[in-house]
CSV table of C-alpha atoms in Angstrom, one decimal:
chain,number,residue,atom,x,y,z
A,15,MET,CA,66.5,20.0,-10.0
A,16,LYS,CA,66.6,16.1,-10.4
A,17,LYS,CA,65.4,15.5,-7.6
A,18,LEU,CA,62.9,17.9,-7.3
A,19,LEU,CA,61.3,17.0,-10.7
A,20,ALA,CA,61.5,12.8,-9.5
A,21,GLY,CA,59.7,14.4,-6.3
A,22,PHE,CA,57.3,15.5,-8.6
A,23,LEU,CA,56.7,12.8,-10.4
A,24,SER,CA,56.5,10.9,-7.5
A,25,LEU,CA,54.0,12.9,-5.7
A,26,LEU,CA,51.9,12.9,-9.6
A,27,TRP,CA,52.0,9.1,-10.1
A,28,MET,CA,50.9,8.6,-6.1
A,29,GLY,CA,47.8,11.6,-7.0
A,30,THR,CA,46.6,9.3,-10.2
A,31,VAL,CA,46.6,6.1,-8.5
A,32,PHE,CA,44.7,7.6,-5.6
A,33,PHE,CA,42.3,9.1,-8.0
A,34,SER,CA,41.5,6.0,-9.4
A,35,CYS,CA,41.2,3.9,-6.8
A,36,GLN,CA,38.8,6.5,-5.8
A,37,GLN,CA,37.1,6.4,-9.2
A,38,ALA,CA,37.2,2.8,-9.4
A,39,LYS,CA,34.9,1.1,-6.4
A,40,THR,CA,33.1,-1.6,-7.6
A,41,PHE,CA,30.7,-4.8,-6.2
A,42,LYS,CA,31.0,-8.0,-7.5
A,43,VAL,CA,28.1,-10.6,-7.9
A,44,THR,CA,29.0,-14.0,-8.6
A,45,GLY,CA,27.4,-17.5,-8.5
A,46,ASN,CA,25.8,-20.4,-9.9
A,47,ILE,CA,22.3,-21.0,-11.5
A,48,GLY,CA,21.1,-24.6,-11.4
A,49,SER,CA,19.3,-25.8,-14.8
A,50,ALA,CA,19.8,-23.1,-17.0
A,51,GLU,CA,22.4,-23.9,-19.4
A,52,GLY,CA,22.4,-22.5,-22.5
A,53,ASP,CA,19.9,-19.6,-20.8
A,54,THR,CA,21.0,-15.5,-21.0
A,55,LEU,CA,21.4,-14.1,-17.0
A,56,TYR,CA,20.8,-10.5,-17.2
A,57,LEU,CA,22.3,-8.1,-14.3
A,58,GLU,CA,19.6,-5.5,-14.3
A,59,HIS,CA,19.5,-2.3,-12.2
A,60,ARG,CA,16.1,-1.1,-10.2
A,61,GLY,CA,16.2,2.4,-10.4
A,62,LEU,CA,13.7,5.2,-10.3
A,63,ALA,CA,13.1,5.6,-13.5
A,64,GLY,CA,12.5,2.1,-14.2
A,65,VAL,CA,15.0,-1.5,-14.7
A,66,ARG,CA,18.1,-1.1,-16.7
A,67,VAL,CA,20.2,-3.8,-17.9
A,68,LEU,CA,23.6,-3.8,-16.8
A,69,ASP,CA,25.1,-7.0,-18.2
A,70,SER,CA,24.6,-10.5,-19.1
A,71,THR,CA,26.0,-13.5,-19.7
A,72,VAL,CA,25.1,-16.9,-21.3
A,73,LEU,CA,25.5,-19.7,-18.7
A,74,LYS,CA,27.5,-22.9,-19.0
A,75,ASN,CA,26.4,-26.4,-18.1
A,76,ASP,CA,28.1,-25.5,-14.6
A,77,GLY,CA,26.1,-22.5,-14.5
A,78,ALA,CA,28.7,-20.0,-13.0
A,79,PHE,CA,28.8,-16.2,-13.7
A,80,ALA,CA,30.3,-13.0,-12.5
A,81,PHE,CA,29.4,-9.7,-13.1
A,82,LYS,CA,31.2,-6.5,-11.6
A,83,GLN,CA,29.6,-3.0,-11.8
A,84,SER,CA,30.0,0.4,-10.3
A,85,ALA,CA,29.9,0.7,-6.7
A,86,PRO,CA,26.1,2.8,-5.5
A,87,GLU,CA,26.5,5.8,-2.8
A,88,ASN,CA,23.5,4.5,-0.9
A,89,PRO,CA,22.2,0.8,-0.4
A,90,GLU,CA,20.8,0.3,-4.0
A,91,PHE,CA,18.5,-2.5,-5.5
A,92,TYR,CA,18.8,-5.0,-8.8
A,93,GLN,CA,17.6,-8.2,-10.0
A,94,LEU,CA,18.8,-11.1,-11.7
A,95,ARG,CA,16.7,-12.5,-14.6
A,96,ILE,CA,16.2,-15.6,-17.1
A,97,GLY,CA,13.2,-14.8,-18.9
A,98,LYS,CA,10.3,-13.9,-16.8
A,99,ARG,CA,12.1,-15.5,-13.7
A,100,ILE,CA,13.2,-12.3,-11.5
A,101,ALA,CA,15.2,-12.2,-8.3
A,102,ALA,CA,15.9,-8.9,-6.7
A,103,PHE,CA,18.8,-8.1,-4.2
A,104,ALA,CA,20.5,-5.5,-2.7
A,105,VAL,CA,24.0,-4.1,-3.1
A,106,ASP,CA,25.1,-1.7,0.2
A,107,SER,CA,28.6,-0.7,-1.3
A,108,THR,CA,31.6,-2.3,-2.8
A,109,GLU,CA,31.6,-5.9,-1.8
A,110,THR,CA,31.3,-9.1,-3.0
A,111,LEU,CA,27.8,-11.0,-2.9
A,112,ARG,CA,27.8,-14.8,-4.0
A,113,ILE,CA,24.2,-15.8,-5.1
A,114,SER,CA,23.0,-19.7,-5.6
A,115,ALA,CA,19.3,-20.2,-7.9
A,116,ASN,CA,18.0,-23.2,-9.8
A,117,THR,CA,15.6,-22.4,-12.2
A,118,SER,CA,13.4,-25.3,-11.6
A,119,ASP,CA,12.6,-23.4,-8.0
A,120,TRP,CA,13.7,-20.1,-9.1
A,121,TYR,CA,12.3,-18.0,-5.9
A,122,ASP,CA,12.4,-20.2,-3.1
A,123,SER,CA,16.2,-21.4,-3.9
A,124,PHE,CA,17.7,-18.1,-5.0
A,125,THR,CA,19.9,-17.1,-2.1
A,126,VAL,CA,22.7,-14.8,-1.4
A,127,GLU,CA,24.9,-16.2,1.0
A,128,ASP,CA,26.3,-14.2,4.0
A,129,SER,CA,23.7,-11.3,3.6
A,130,PRO,CA,21.1,-10.6,6.6
A,131,THR,CA,19.9,-7.7,4.7
A,132,ASN,CA,19.1,-9.9,1.3
A,133,ASP,CA,17.6,-12.9,3.9
A,134,GLN,CA,15.1,-9.6,5.3
A,135,MET,CA,14.6,-9.1,1.5
A,136,LYS,CA,13.5,-12.3,0.4
A,137,GLU,CA,11.5,-12.5,4.1
A,138,VAL,CA,9.6,-9.4,2.7
A,139,ASP,CA,9.2,-10.9,-1.0
A,140,LEU,CA,7.4,-14.5,0.3
A,141,LEU,CA,5.7,-12.6,2.9
A,142,THR,CA,4.2,-10.2,-0.2
A,143,ARG,CA,3.5,-13.2,-2.4
A,144,SER,CA,1.8,-14.9,0.4
A,145,ALA,CA,-0.5,-12.3,1.3
A,146,ALA,CA,-1.1,-11.4,-2.7
A,147,ARG,CA,-2.2,-15.4,-3.0
A,148,LYS,CA,-4.3,-15.3,0.3
A,149,ILE,CA,-6.5,-12.1,-1.7
A,150,ASP,CA,-6.5,-14.0,-4.6
A,151,GLU,CA,-8.1,-16.6,-2.9
A,152,LEU,CA,-10.5,-13.8,-1.4
A,153,GLU,CA,-11.3,-12.9,-4.7
A,154,LYS,CA,-12.3,-16.2,-6.2
A,155,ASN,CA,-14.3,-17.3,-3.1
A,156,HIS,CA,-16.4,-13.9,-3.6
A,157,GLN,CA,-16.7,-14.3,-7.3
A,158,SER,CA,-18.2,-17.9,-6.9
A,159,GLY,CA,-19.9,-17.1,-3.9
A,160,LEU,CA,-18.3,-19.0,-1.4
A,161,ILE,CA,-18.3,-16.1,1.0
A,162,ASP,CA,-20.3,-12.8,0.8
A,163,GLU,CA,-19.2,-9.5,1.0
A,164,MET,CA,-19.2,-9.1,4.8
A,165,ALA,CA,-16.6,-12.0,5.2
A,166,PHE,CA,-14.4,-10.8,2.3
A,167,ILE,CA,-14.1,-7.4,4.0
A,168,GLU,CA,-13.1,-8.9,7.6
A,169,GLN,CA,-10.9,-11.8,5.7
A,170,LEU,CA,-9.0,-9.0,3.5
A,171,ASP,CA,-8.7,-6.9,6.8
A,172,SER,CA,-7.2,-9.5,8.7
A,173,ALA,CA,-4.8,-10.5,5.8
A,174,LEU,CA,-3.2,-7.1,5.6
A,175,ARG,CA,-3.3,-6.4,9.1
A,176,ASP,CA,-1.1,-9.7,9.2
A,177,TYR,CA,1.4,-8.4,6.8
A,178,LYS,CA,1.6,-5.3,7.8
A,179,ARG,CA,2.6,-6.4,11.6
A,180,GLU,CA,5.0,-8.8,10.1
A,181,VAL,CA,7.2,-6.6,7.6
A,182,SER,CA,6.7,-3.1,10.1
A,183,ARG,CA,8.8,-5.4,12.4
A,184,LEU,CA,11.5,-5.5,9.5
A,185,ILE,CA,11.3,-2.3,8.9
A,186,LEU,CA,11.5,-0.4,12.4
A,187,GLY,CA,14.3,-2.8,13.1
A,188,ASN,CA,16.4,-0.6,10.6
A,189,PRO,CA,14.9,2.5,8.9
A,190,ALA,CA,18.1,3.2,7.5
A,191,GLY,CA,18.5,-0.2,5.6
A,192,ALA,CA,17.5,-1.6,2.1
A,193,THR,CA,14.9,-3.9,3.5
A,194,ALA,CA,13.2,-1.1,4.6
A,195,TYR,CA,13.0,1.1,1.9
A,196,TYR,CA,12.2,-2.0,-0.3
A,197,ALA,CA,9.3,-2.8,2.0
A,198,VAL,CA,7.3,0.1,2.6
A,199,PHE,CA,7.2,0.1,-1.5
A,200,GLN,CA,5.7,-3.6,-1.9
A,201,LYS,CA,3.2,-3.6,-4.1
A,202,ILE,CA,0.0,-6.1,-4.9
A,203,LYS,CA,-1.7,-5.5,-8.3
A,204,ASN,CA,0.1,-2.4,-8.5
A,205,TYR,CA,-1.0,-1.0,-5.6
A,206,LEU,CA,1.1,0.2,-2.4
A,207,ILE,CA,0.2,-2.1,0.2
A,208,PHE,CA,1.6,0.7,3.0
A,209,ASP,CA,-0.5,3.5,2.0
A,210,PRO,CA,1.2,6.8,2.7
A,211,TYR,CA,-1.8,9.0,3.1
A,212,ASP,CA,-3.1,6.6,5.8
A,213,ARG,CA,-1.8,7.7,8.9
A,214,GLN,CA,-0.9,4.4,10.7
A,215,ASP,CA,1.3,3.5,7.6
A,216,TYR,CA,2.7,6.9,7.1
A,217,ALA,CA,4.9,6.2,10.1
A,218,MET,CA,6.3,3.8,8.3
A,219,PHE,CA,7.4,5.8,5.4
A,220,GLY,CA,8.1,8.7,8.0
A,221,ALA,CA,10.8,6.5,9.7
A,222,VAL,CA,12.4,5.2,6.4
A,223,ALA,CA,12.6,8.8,5.2
A,224,THR,CA,14.1,10.4,8.3
A,225,SER,CA,16.6,7.8,8.6
A,226,TRP,CA,17.7,8.1,5.0
A,227,ASN,CA,18.0,11.4,5.0
A,228,ARG,CA,20.4,11.2,7.8
A,229,TYR,CA,22.7,8.7,6.5
A,230,TYR,CA,22.5,9.3,3.0
A,231,PRO,CA,21.5,12.5,2.1
A,232,ASP,CA,21.3,13.9,-1.0
A,233,THR,CA,21.4,11.0,-2.7
A,234,GLU,CA,18.9,10.5,-5.4
A,235,ARG,CA,16.8,7.9,-3.8
A,236,THR,CA,16.5,9.7,-0.9
A,237,LYS,CA,15.3,12.7,-2.5
A,238,HIS,CA,12.4,11.1,-4.0
A,239,LEU,CA,11.7,9.1,-1.0
A,240,TYR,CA,11.8,12.5,1.2
A,241,GLU,CA,9.5,14.2,-1.5
A,242,PHE,CA,7.3,11.4,-1.8
A,243,THR,CA,6.8,11.2,2.0
A,244,MET,CA,6.7,15.0,2.8
A,245,ASN,CA,4.0,15.3,-0.4
A,246,ALA,CA,1.7,12.8,1.2
A,247,LEU,CA,1.9,14.4,4.6
A,248,LYS,CA,0.8,17.5,3.6
A,249,THR,CA,-1.9,15.5,1.5
A,250,ARG,CA,-2.9,14.4,4.5
A,251,ARG,CA,-2.9,17.4,6.4
A,252,GLN,CA,-5.0,19.0,4.0
A,253,LYS,CA,-8.0,16.1,5.3
A,254,GLU,CA,-7.2,16.6,8.4
A,255,GLN,CA,-10.4,16.2,9.7
A,256,GLN,CA,-11.3,12.7,7.9
A,257,ALA,CA,-8.0,11.5,9.1
A,258,LYS,CA,-9.7,12.2,12.5
A,259,LEU,CA,-12.0,9.3,11.3
A,260,LEU,CA,-9.7,7.1,10.7
A,261,GLU,CA,-8.3,6.8,13.7
A,262,LYS,CA,-12.0,6.5,14.7
A,263,ILE,CA,-12.0,9.0,17.2
A,264,PRO,CA,-15.1,11.8,18.2
A,265,VAL,CA,-15.3,13.9,14.8
A,266,GLU,CA,-15.7,18.0,15.3
A,267,GLU,CA,-18.3,19.7,13.3
A,268,GLY,CA,-16.9,21.4,10.2
A,269,ALA,CA,-15.5,17.9,9.1
A,270,GLY,CA,-16.8,18.0,5.3
A,271,LEU,CA,-17.4,14.9,3.3
A,272,PRO,CA,-16.5,14.4,-0.2
A,273,ASP,CA,-19.5,14.3,-2.7
A,274,ILE,CA,-20.8,10.7,-3.9
A,275,VAL,CA,-22.5,10.3,-6.8
A,276,LEU,CA,-23.8,6.6,-6.8
A,277,SER,CA,-27.3,5.1,-9.5
A,278,GLY,CA,-30.6,4.4,-7.5
A,279,VAL,CA,-32.7,1.3,-7.9
A,280,ASP,CA,-33.9,2.8,-10.7
A,281,GLY,CA,-30.7,3.7,-12.7
A,282,ARG,CA,-31.0,8.0,-11.6
A,283,LYS,CA,-27.7,9.4,-10.5
A,284,MET,CA,-27.8,10.5,-6.8
A,285,ALA,CA,-25.2,13.2,-4.9
A,286,LEU,CA,-25.1,13.1,-1.7
A,287,SER,CA,-24.9,17.1,-2.0
A,288,SER,CA,-28.3,16.9,-3.3
A,289,LEU,CA,-29.2,16.5,0.5
A,290,ALA,CA,-28.0,19.8,1.6
A,291,GLY,CA,-30.1,21.6,4.0
A,292,LYS,CA,-31.2,18.4,5.6
A,293,VAL,CA,-29.4,15.9,8.6
A,294,VAL,CA,-28.1,12.9,6.8
A,295,LEU,CA,-27.0,9.9,8.0
A,296,LEU,CA,-24.5,8.0,4.9
A,297,ASP,CA,-25.5,4.6,5.7
A,298,PHE,CA,-22.4,2.2,4.5
A,299,VAL,CA,-24.5,-1.7,4.1
A,300,VAL,CA,-24.8,-4.9,2.6
A,301,TYR,CA,-28.4,-6.1,2.4
A,302,GLY,CA,-27.1,-9.5,1.9
A,303,ALA,CA,-26.1,-9.6,5.4
A,304,ASP,CA,-27.9,-11.1,8.0
A,305,PHE,CA,-27.8,-8.0,10.2
A,306,SER,CA,-29.7,-6.1,7.2
A,307,PRO,CA,-33.5,-7.2,7.9
A,308,LYS,CA,-33.5,-6.1,11.5
A,309,HIS,CA,-31.1,-2.8,10.8
A,310,ASN,CA,-33.4,-1.2,8.2
A,311,MET,CA,-36.1,-1.8,10.4
A,312,ASP,CA,-34.7,0.3,13.4
A,313,LEU,CA,-33.8,2.8,10.4
A,314,ASN,CA,-37.2,2.8,9.5
A,315,THR,CA,-38.7,3.7,12.9
A,316,LEU,CA,-36.1,6.5,13.3
A,317,TYR,CA,-37.1,7.6,9.9
A,318,ALA,CA,-40.6,7.7,10.3
A,319,ARG,CA,-40.0,9.9,13.7
A,320,TYR,CA,-37.1,12.7,12.3
A,321,GLN,CA,-37.7,12.7,8.6
A,322,SER,CA,-40.4,15.9,9.5
A,323,ARG,CA,-37.8,17.6,11.0
A,324,GLY,CA,-35.3,17.5,7.9
A,325,PHE,CA,-33.8,14.2,8.6
A,326,GLU,CA,-32.7,11.7,5.5
A,327,ILE,CA,-30.8,8.8,4.7
A,328,TYR,CA,-28.0,8.2,2.2
A,329,GLN,CA,-27.7,4.2,2.3
A,330,ILE,CA,-25.3,2.7,-0.4
A,331,SER,CA,-25.2,-1.1,-1.0
A,332,PHE,CA,-22.2,-2.9,-1.9
A,333,ASP,CA,-23.7,-6.0,-2.5
A,334,SER,CA,-22.5,-7.9,-5.5
A,335,ASP,CA,-25.7,-8.9,-6.3
A,336,GLU,CA,-27.4,-6.0,-8.0
A,337,HIS,CA,-30.6,-7.8,-8.5
A,338,PHE,CA,-30.9,-8.8,-4.9
A,339,TRP,CA,-29.9,-4.9,-4.0
A,340,LYS,CA,-32.5,-3.9,-6.0
A,341,THR,CA,-35.3,-6.1,-5.0
A,342,SER,CA,-34.6,-5.6,-1.3
A,343,ALA,CA,-34.2,-1.4,-1.8
A,344,ALA,CA,-37.4,-1.1,-3.6
A,345,ASN,CA,-39.7,-0.2,-1.0
A,346,LEU,CA,-37.5,1.5,1.2
A,347,PRO,CA,-38.4,5.1,1.9
A,348,TRP,CA,-35.1,6.9,1.9
A,349,LEU,CA,-32.3,6.9,-0.8
A,350,THR,CA,-30.9,3.7,-1.6
A,351,VAL,CA,-27.7,3.5,-4.1
A,352,ARG,CA,-25.5,0.9,-4.7
A,353,ASP,CA,-21.5,1.0,-5.5
A,354,PRO,CA,-21.3,-1.4,-8.5
A,355,ARG,CA,-17.5,-2.1,-7.3
A,356,SER,CA,-18.8,-4.2,-4.3
A,357,VAL,CA,-15.9,-4.5,-1.7
A,358,ASN,CA,-13.5,-3.4,-4.5
A,359,SER,CA,-14.9,0.0,-4.0
A,360,THR,CA,-12.6,2.9,-3.0
A,361,LEU,CA,-15.1,4.2,-0.7
A,362,LEU,CA,-14.6,1.7,2.3
A,363,ALA,CA,-10.8,2.6,2.0
A,364,THR,CA,-11.6,6.5,1.8
A,365,TYR,CA,-13.6,6.3,4.8
A,366,ASN,CA,-11.8,3.5,6.6
A,367,VAL,CA,-14.9,1.4,7.0
A,368,ARG,CA,-13.7,-1.8,8.7
A,369,GLN,CA,-16.6,-3.1,9.4
A,370,ILE,CA,-20.5,-3.3,8.3
A,371,PRO,CA,-22.8,-1.3,9.1
A,372,THR,CA,-20.9,1.9,9.7
A,373,ALA,CA,-22.6,5.5,9.0
A,374,PHE,CA,-21.8,8.9,9.3
A,375,LEU,CA,-24.1,11.6,10.5
A,376,VAL,CA,-23.9,14.8,8.9
A,377,ASN,CA,-25.2,18.2,9.2
A,378,ARG,CA,-27.3,20.4,7.5
A,379,ALA,CA,-24.0,22.3,6.3
A,380,GLY,CA,-22.7,19.1,5.5
A,381,ASP,CA,-20.6,18.7,8.1
A,382,ILE,CA,-19.6,15.6,10.0
A,383,VAL,CA,-21.0,15.4,13.8
A,384,ALA,CA,-20.3,11.7,14.1
A,385,ARG,CA,-19.5,8.4,13.2
A,386,ILE,CA,-22.2,6.2,14.1
A,387,GLU,CA,-20.6,2.5,14.4
A,388,ASN,CA,-23.2,1.7,17.1
A,389,TYR,CA,-26.8,2.6,16.4
A,390,ALA,CA,-28.1,2.4,19.3
A,391,GLN,CA,-26.7,5.9,20.0
A,392,LEU,CA,-28.2,7.1,16.8
A,393,SER,CA,-31.7,8.3,17.9
A,394,GLY,CA,-29.3,10.5,20.8
A,395,GLU,CA,-27.2,11.8,18.2
A,396,LEU,CA,-30.2,13.0,16.3
A,397,ASP,CA,-31.9,14.8,18.9
A,398,LYS,CA,-28.4,16.7,19.3
A,399,VAL,CA,-28.1,17.8,15.7
A,400,LEU,CA,-32.3,18.6,15.5
């Protein structure tokens, strides 16, 4: 009986130790922060519900610190913060990360030793900050008149293409990794750089969601990512005809455009839907561009030829100079409106207008029948529809 009791107690003790070990999985973050004596260093969790403080310490003259926390189920995101200085890093499991940084050069000096994942995250951060600086510079140049609307659109598109090319390489290199998840949710001015409602960008979300669902099923981040991605897919499929426009392939009849309501030269609101029953050219232009005088002269020839047969033009200007637009549009015989948001207009993104001029030909039922980028083909398209 004594032997049986001793054996039972031994098994109970071993089970308790095993259970404790299972419950005590942790990760550690240690390191040194230079030029920060007396500052408070915070360890924070970047969760789906927001940032939460986990621990903190007041740094001494050597800048040494050490934090220990429960290990996450999946790659998870944390940050170290001193005042407004923030640097993100990822934790894969039960590991010890050694971090070094200096407050005098926080972002460039922040390093996680021997961590390829965090090296890649830092690369994403550098690319994101570089793209943000380029966009800020473009906006300043546009506002000061150094570049016009055409140059802004072209250079913005080029900057975003360059960014996405570099970051896509990191995402597709390991879509199940922390870097891939981190990269698809990067923002500039609180807007996602990768647009989940854009077919090409959606591929990045799809790759990451599929991989995380395979390797980290039933975790909170995976569920959120998967639902987010599937909702985007559902929305995009509801606009399948519009997605065809995004790919710039021939558009089938029946692809209706959402209504547009903007002010004309006299200040009155004019809706695209008011032209129902006519064949309409929805024309995206910039009057201040070099092409504009000839463009409108060519349109005027077509307008004179086809107007009596039920043809109308709804022309949207993206000029930032309202007075110039009003002066230029005053004598045009068709409907002319202006989007005051200029190059920041959501219409350009909605219709994937990457070059100006671009137009859409809409039939009498309000359905798209063609996307026009080569205006030499417009006459032929009008003959088909009319």
